[in-house]
Structure formats: C-alpha cells, structure tokens
Short mmCIF file of C-alpha atoms in Angstrom, two decimals:
data_model
loop_
_atom_site.label_atom_id
_atom_site.label_comp_id
_atom_site.label_asym_id
_atom_site.label_seq_id
_atom_site.Cartn_x
_atom_site.Cartn_y
_atom_site.Cartn_z
CA MET A 6 141.26 108.13 70.62
CA ASN A 7 138.85 107.27 73.40
CA ILE A 8 138.66 110.95 74.43
CA GLN A 9 137.89 111.98 70.82
CA LEU A 10 135.21 109.28 70.56
CA SER A 11 133.68 110.43 73.82
CA ASN A 12 133.56 114.04 72.58
CA ILE A 13 131.91 112.94 69.32
CA ASN A 14 129.31 110.91 71.26
CA ASP A 15 128.58 113.90 73.52
CA PHE A 16 128.15 116.16 70.48
CA ILE A 17 125.78 113.69 68.79
CA THR A 18 123.76 113.31 72.01
CA ARG A 19 123.38 117.09 72.35
CA GLN A 20 122.32 117.48 68.71
CA LEU A 21 119.79 114.66 68.95
CA GLY A 22 118.45 116.20 72.16
CA ALA A 23 118.02 119.57 70.45
CA LEU A 24 116.32 117.95 67.45
CA SER A 25 114.04 115.94 69.72
CA HIS A 26 113.03 119.13 71.53
CA LEU A 27 112.08 120.75 68.22
CA LEU A 28 110.10 117.77 66.98
CA TYR A 29 108.53 116.87 70.33
CA PRO A 30 108.60 120.07 72.41
CA ASP A 31 108.25 119.73 76.17
CA ILE A 32 104.81 120.63 77.42
CA CYS A 33 103.46 121.80 80.74
CA ILE A 34 102.27 118.78 82.72
CA ALA A 35 99.28 120.77 83.97
CA CYS A 36 97.87 122.49 80.87
CA ASN A 37 99.75 120.73 78.01
CA GLU A 38 100.92 124.04 76.52
CA ARG A 39 104.42 124.19 75.05
CA LEU A 40 107.07 125.27 77.54
CA ILE A 41 109.45 128.15 76.98
CA THR A 42 111.75 126.71 79.65
CA VAL A 43 111.68 123.22 81.15
CA GLU A 44 113.01 124.02 84.61
CA ASN A 45 109.94 122.84 86.52
CA ALA A 46 107.96 121.12 83.74
CA PHE A 47 105.21 123.69 84.35
CA CYS A 48 104.50 126.82 82.39
CA PHE A 49 104.86 130.02 84.40
CA GLU A 50 101.10 130.53 84.71
CA CYS A 51 100.43 127.01 85.98
CA TYR A 52 103.41 126.98 88.32
CA THR A 53 102.45 130.24 89.99
CA SER A 54 98.86 129.03 90.38
CA LEU A 55 99.78 125.72 92.02
CA PRO A 56 98.07 125.33 95.43
CA PHE A 57 101.29 125.12 97.44
CA ALA A 58 100.63 123.93 100.97
CA HIS A 59 103.24 126.31 102.50
CA GLN A 60 103.76 123.87 105.35
CA ILE A 61 107.53 123.68 105.09
CA ASN A 62 108.26 127.17 106.43
CA ASP A 63 105.07 128.19 108.24
CA SER A 64 104.63 127.72 111.96
CA GLU A 65 100.97 126.81 111.36
CA ASN A 66 101.53 123.34 109.97
CA ASP A 67 98.29 121.34 109.76
CA PHE A 68 100.18 118.37 108.33
CA LEU A 69 102.40 118.10 111.40
CA LYS A 70 99.55 118.84 113.80
CA HIS A 71 97.62 115.94 112.30
CA PHE A 72 100.16 113.52 113.78
CA GLU A 73 100.42 115.11 117.24
CA GLY A 74 100.03 112.44 119.90
CA LYS A 75 100.29 109.71 117.25
CA ALA A 76 103.90 109.88 116.11
CA LYS A 77 107.05 111.67 117.27
CA LEU A 78 108.29 113.33 114.10
CA VAL A 79 111.18 115.62 113.33
CA HIS A 80 109.04 117.37 110.74
CA GLY A 81 106.29 116.76 108.21
CA ALA A 82 104.92 118.59 105.19
CA ALA A 83 103.09 118.31 101.90
CA LEU A 84 104.08 120.13 98.75
CA LEU A 85 100.53 120.89 97.58
CA ASN A 86 96.94 121.07 98.72
CA PHE A 87 94.85 118.46 96.93
CA ILE A 88 91.91 120.12 95.16
CA LYS A 89 89.34 117.87 93.55
CA THR A 90 88.63 118.50 89.86
CA GLY A 91 91.77 120.65 89.66
CA ALA A 92 95.08 120.22 87.86
CA ILE A 93 96.65 118.50 90.87
CA GLN A 94 94.03 115.77 90.90
CA ASP A 95 94.68 115.21 87.19
CA ILE A 96 98.47 115.12 87.64
CA ILE A 97 98.30 112.64 90.52
CA LYS A 98 95.81 110.47 88.63
CA LYS A 99 98.15 110.38 85.63
CA LEU A 100 101.10 109.64 87.92
CA LYS A 101 99.33 106.71 89.55
CA TYR A 102 97.20 105.23 86.80
CA HIS A 103 98.32 106.53 83.40
CA ASP A 104 102.01 105.65 83.21
CA ARG A 105 103.49 109.05 84.05
CA PRO A 106 106.20 108.10 86.59
CA GLN A 107 108.26 111.15 85.60
CA TYR A 108 105.62 113.39 87.18
CA GLY A 109 106.58 111.99 90.59
CA VAL A 110 110.26 112.78 90.02
CA ILE A 111 109.42 116.33 88.94
CA LEU A 112 107.28 116.96 92.03
CA GLY A 113 109.90 115.38 94.28
CA GLU A 114 112.58 117.72 92.95
CA ILE A 115 110.34 120.77 93.48
CA PHE A 116 109.59 119.61 97.02
CA ALA A 117 113.27 119.03 97.83
CA LYS A 118 114.20 122.54 96.67
CA SER A 119 111.56 123.90 99.04
CA MET A 120 112.90 121.68 101.82
CA SER A 121 116.41 123.00 101.32
CA ALA A 122 115.19 126.59 101.47
CA GLY A 123 113.16 126.06 104.65
CA ASN A 124 115.70 123.84 106.44
CA LYS A 125 112.98 122.52 108.77
CA PHE A 126 113.77 118.88 108.14
CA GLY A 127 117.47 119.10 108.98
CA GLU A 128 119.79 116.54 107.43
CA ILE A 129 117.94 113.68 105.73
CA ASP A 130 120.01 110.50 105.54
CA VAL A 131 117.64 108.34 103.54
CA VAL A 132 114.29 108.74 101.76
CA VAL A 133 111.91 105.80 102.08
CA PRO A 134 108.86 105.58 99.83
CA VAL A 135 105.74 103.88 101.17
CA PRO A 136 106.01 100.51 99.43
CA LEU A 137 103.37 98.96 97.24
CA HIS A 138 102.64 95.27 97.52
CA PRO A 139 104.72 93.45 94.84
CA LYS A 140 101.56 92.30 93.02
CA LYS A 141 100.24 95.86 92.80
CA GLU A 142 103.61 97.29 91.77
CA MET A 143 103.98 94.65 89.07
CA LYS A 144 100.54 95.52 87.71
CA ARG A 145 101.22 99.29 87.73
CA GLY A 146 104.82 98.96 86.58
CA TYR A 147 106.28 101.27 89.20
CA ASN A 148 105.66 102.75 92.64
CA GLN A 149 104.53 106.38 92.41
CA SER A 150 105.86 107.11 95.92
CA TYR A 151 109.28 105.81 94.87
CA MET A 152 109.30 108.24 91.95
CA PHE A 153 108.54 111.11 94.36
CA ALA A 154 111.32 109.84 96.66
CA LYS A 155 113.70 109.62 93.72
CA GLY A 156 113.12 113.28 92.87
CA ILE A 157 113.85 114.27 96.47
CA GLY A 158 116.99 112.14 96.49
CA ASN A 159 118.19 113.73 93.25
CA ILE A 160 118.22 117.20 94.83
CA LEU A 161 119.31 116.32 98.36
CA GLU A 162 121.90 113.83 97.04
CA CYS A 163 120.88 111.28 99.63
CA ASP A 164 120.04 107.59 99.48
CA VAL A 165 116.61 106.30 98.49
CA SER A 166 115.77 102.95 100.09
CA CYS A 167 113.05 100.98 98.32
CA ASP A 168 113.74 97.47 99.55
CA ASN A 169 114.17 97.68 103.33
CA LEU A 170 110.69 98.79 104.37
CA ILE A 171 108.49 96.10 102.86
CA ARG A 172 104.73 95.76 102.46
CA VAL A 173 103.83 92.22 103.48
CA LYS A 174 100.05 92.64 103.37
CA ASN A 175 98.23 93.19 100.09
CA THR A 176 95.75 95.73 101.41
CA GLN A 177 92.63 96.88 99.61
CA THR A 178 92.52 100.41 98.28
CA GLN A 179 92.03 103.03 101.00
CA THR A 180 90.00 105.40 98.84
CA LYS A 181 86.50 104.47 100.00
CA LEU A 182 87.30 103.43 103.58
CA ASP A 183 86.60 105.49 106.69
CA ASN A 184 89.31 106.39 109.19
CA VAL A 185 88.87 103.34 111.45
CA SER A 186 88.71 100.95 108.50
CA ARG A 187 91.85 102.47 107.00
CA MET A 188 93.80 101.88 110.21
CA LYS A 189 92.63 98.25 110.35
CA ASN A 190 93.40 97.79 106.67
CA VAL A 191 97.09 98.73 107.01
CA LYS A 192 97.73 97.36 110.51
CA ASN A 193 100.90 95.24 110.45
CA ALA A 194 101.13 95.76 106.69
CA PHE A 195 104.81 96.77 106.81
CA VAL A 196 108.01 95.23 108.16
CA VAL A 197 111.66 96.28 108.08
CA SER A 198 113.88 93.71 106.41
CA ASN A 199 117.18 94.87 107.93
CA PRO A 200 116.78 97.34 110.83
CA ASP A 201 120.56 97.87 111.04
CA ILE A 202 120.46 99.91 107.83
CA PHE A 203 118.35 102.60 109.55
CA ILE A 204 120.18 102.70 112.91
CA GLY A 205 120.94 106.30 113.83
CA LYS A 206 119.45 107.60 110.57
CA HIS A 207 117.03 110.43 109.88
CA VAL A 208 114.50 108.73 107.63
CA LEU A 209 112.06 110.68 105.45
CA VAL A 210 109.03 108.49 104.69
CA VAL A 211 107.12 109.71 101.63
CA ASP A 212 103.71 108.96 100.12
CA ASP A 213 101.56 110.50 97.40
CA VAL A 214 98.52 111.97 99.23
CA LEU A 215 97.83 112.44 102.94
CA THR A 216 94.19 111.88 103.86
CA THR A 217 93.97 110.14 107.23
CA GLY A 218 97.66 109.38 107.70
CA SER A 219 96.94 105.72 108.44
CA THR A 220 99.44 104.40 105.89
CA LEU A 221 102.23 106.69 107.05
CA LEU A 222 101.51 105.76 110.67
CA ALA A 223 101.67 102.06 109.83
CA CYS A 224 105.13 102.69 108.34
CA TYR A 225 106.10 104.70 111.43
CA PHE A 226 105.13 101.85 113.76
CA ALA A 227 107.29 99.46 111.74
CA LEU A 228 110.28 101.82 112.04
CA GLN A 229 109.94 103.48 115.45
CA ASP A 230 111.83 100.95 117.61
CA ILE A 231 115.01 101.01 115.53
CA GLU A 232 117.90 102.30 117.63
CA GLY A 233 118.61 106.00 117.18
CA ILE A 234 116.17 106.47 114.30
CA SER A 235 114.44 109.79 113.69
CA ILE A 236 111.51 110.04 111.29
CA SER A 237 109.89 112.71 109.13
CA PHE A 238 106.95 112.49 106.73
CA ALA A 239 106.32 114.11 103.36
CA THR A 240 103.66 113.80 100.67
CA ILE A 241 103.00 115.27 97.28
CA ALA A 242 99.65 116.61 98.46
CA THR A 243 97.37 116.76 101.44
CA GLY A 244 93.60 116.50 101.20
CA ASP A 245 90.95 117.38 103.77
CA LEU A 246 92.49 115.68 106.77
CA MET A 247 90.25 113.07 108.41
#
C-alpha cells in the first residue's frame, strides 16, 4: 500500500511539474527568453557568449598569480570575467540584491563541472563560503556565496560548511574602498569556531567577485594555522584585479 501511494505521489509530482513548465516556462537568466532545455539555465546563445575566465585549465592563471607571495594555495580560479554593464553584472546584482539565490546555485554547478574536467583542484573535502555578518545575512535573507558553494557541493558531492568560519566583524561594504582600506576593513573579521573540523582537509573558500582579494585573504589568515589544512579559492567572477 505504501509503495502504491509513493508511486501515485511521484506520478502527481511529475504531472504538476510538467504543467508548471507549460504555464511558467523556464527562462534564460541572462536574456529572459524561453529555454528549449534547462540544463544550464541559459539559452544556447547566452551560454556560448558568457565571458568564461578559462583559469581552471590554463597555465596563465591571473587569479592564482594575484595571490602569489600572499597565500599558499593549492589552486584558485574564477568562473567568469566580470564585465560592467554586461549580463554578468546584471546576474550578480540580481543574485545579491534582488532575491535570486538560485542563480548562485546554477553558477556553482557550472563551475564545479569545469573543475571536474580540469582536475586542477584535486580532491575537495569541504566548500566554505565567505560568511556574511549575521545582521547582513538576516537583512538579505541568504548568503550569495553560500548559494554558489551549495551548487559546487551538489556536483562534487562534498560537504558545504557554513557555520565554522564565522564573520565576527560587521564590516562596511568594500565596493568604494581602495586596496589598503579594504585590507583594514576585513582585518580580523573572521574566526574559526572549531578548527578540528578542518584538520587535514582540503578547503575550497568561495566568494562572489574577486577584486582585490582582501576578503579571501582575511579568510585564509583565519584558516592557515589549522593542522594539515590545504586551501583553494574560487569565485563566480573576477574583475580588474587591484
């Protein structure tokens, strides 16, 4: 009886899903045109025109070079190049400020598939999103970096830790600060609640956009002394590195 009920529920769910797709067809998150397939949530034209950073497989990796002499990383990469006034700026703005958390998951899954193909990161044990201060996360309703991390975790089938690296300093927005001011702004902003959780782990720390790297470095400094830890960085996009 339970098996029959389960089958009926599955059938109803599939039918409702099909009906929902007809009434509210999935649209490309870049151009808002109706999708023929929903594999990447982009139409073919928009997906093929995305400004991929190509830093996962290429030997010329500006992302990784940006941290030379500052942090000892296993690897680092961005999925996309951030282009002002382009579709990527609009997508990230909607992700952060217009209640589109699913965009982060989508981009995380695309990034993770690229990671798997390139195999530059090696085995990732846990993905750690750059945390928001609780007041800011409560106001926004979610952490956009966590959504990106969640997408990566979905594909790599690894843990996502959102409560062990903690932001203890409610920093001002970094957007209009210069490089030196950004570093001061996030200095000692993060602590690790239970270092034992990360002992011997390869930790992938993820953020939305890399500009100066000050936030990622502040996270690195909070993590670096944990026994046996190895650290990589990833972001949705990278801007003009400062």
